[in-house]
Coordinates of C-alpha atoms in Angstrom, one line a residue:
H1 CA 0.0 0.0 0.0
R2 CA 1.5 3.3 -1.1
Q3 CA 0.9 6.8 0.3
V4 CA 0.2 9.9 -1.8
E5 CA 3.7 11.2 -0.9
Q6 CA 5.2 8.2 -2.6
S7 CA 3.7 8.9 -6.0
G8 CA 7.1 9.6 -7.6
V9 CA 8.7 6.5 -6.1
L10 CA 9.3 3.6 -8.5
S11 CA 7.2 0.5 -8.0
D12 CA 8.6 -2.4 -6.0
V13 CA 6.8 -4.8 -8.4
I14 CA 8.0 -5.9 -11.8
H15 CA 5.2 -7.0 -14.2
L16 CA 6.1 -9.4 -16.9
Y17 CA 3.7 -9.4 -19.9
R18 CA 3.4 -13.0 -20.9
E19 CA 2.0 -12.5 -24.3
G20 CA 4.8 -10.2 -25.4
I21 CA 7.5 -12.4 -24.0
F22 CA 6.0 -15.5 -25.5
C23 CA 5.8 -13.8 -28.9
I24 CA 9.4 -12.8 -29.0
S25 CA 10.5 -16.2 -27.6
Q26 CA 9.2 -18.2 -30.6
N27 CA 11.4 -19.9 -33.1
A28 CA 11.0 -19.6 -36.9
L29 CA 8.2 -22.1 -36.9
G30 CA 6.2 -20.2 -34.3
E31 CA 6.9 -22.7 -31.6
L32 CA 7.9 -21.5 -28.1
D33 CA 11.7 -21.9 -27.6
E34 CA 12.1 -22.5 -23.9
A35 CA 15.8 -21.4 -23.8
R36 CA 14.8 -18.1 -25.5
L37 CA 11.9 -17.7 -23.1
Q38 CA 14.2 -18.0 -20.1
E39 CA 16.7 -15.6 -21.6
E40 CA 13.9 -13.0 -22.4
I41 CA 12.6 -13.3 -18.8
R42 CA 16.1 -12.8 -17.4
K43 CA 16.8 -9.8 -19.7
T44 CA 13.5 -8.2 -18.8
L45 CA 14.0 -8.6 -15.1
L46 CA 17.6 -7.2 -15.3
H47 CA 16.3 -4.3 -17.5
E48 CA 13.7 -3.3 -15.0
L49 CA 16.0 -3.7 -12.0
G50 CA 18.4 -1.5 -13.9
H51 CA 15.7 1.2 -14.0
H52 CA 15.1 0.7 -10.3
H53 CA 18.7 1.5 -9.6
G54 CA 18.8 4.6 -11.8
L55 CA 20.0 3.4 -15.2
T56 CA 18.6 5.0 -18.3
E57 CA 17.4 3.3 -21.5
S58 CA 20.7 4.3 -23.1
D59 CA 22.7 2.8 -20.2
L60 CA 20.7 -0.4 -20.4
E61 CA 21.0 -0.6 -24.2
S62 CA 24.8 -0.3 -23.9
L63 CA 24.7 -3.2 -21.4
G64 CA 22.6 -5.3 -23.8
Y65 CA 19.3 -5.0 -21.9

């Protein structure tokens, strides 16, 4: 539960959007590639944690996230 005073504070929850991650984790035949799925989840979590710790999109892009 957040207070009004915390409106500028980043969320302490990371939401993963299943449909989007599944879509980019498919192989050329449209089948889910489990290794790609795991990698996309890892990259997404690290990307969002990077934002939480103050990294910009440019910073994250240079790191591969």
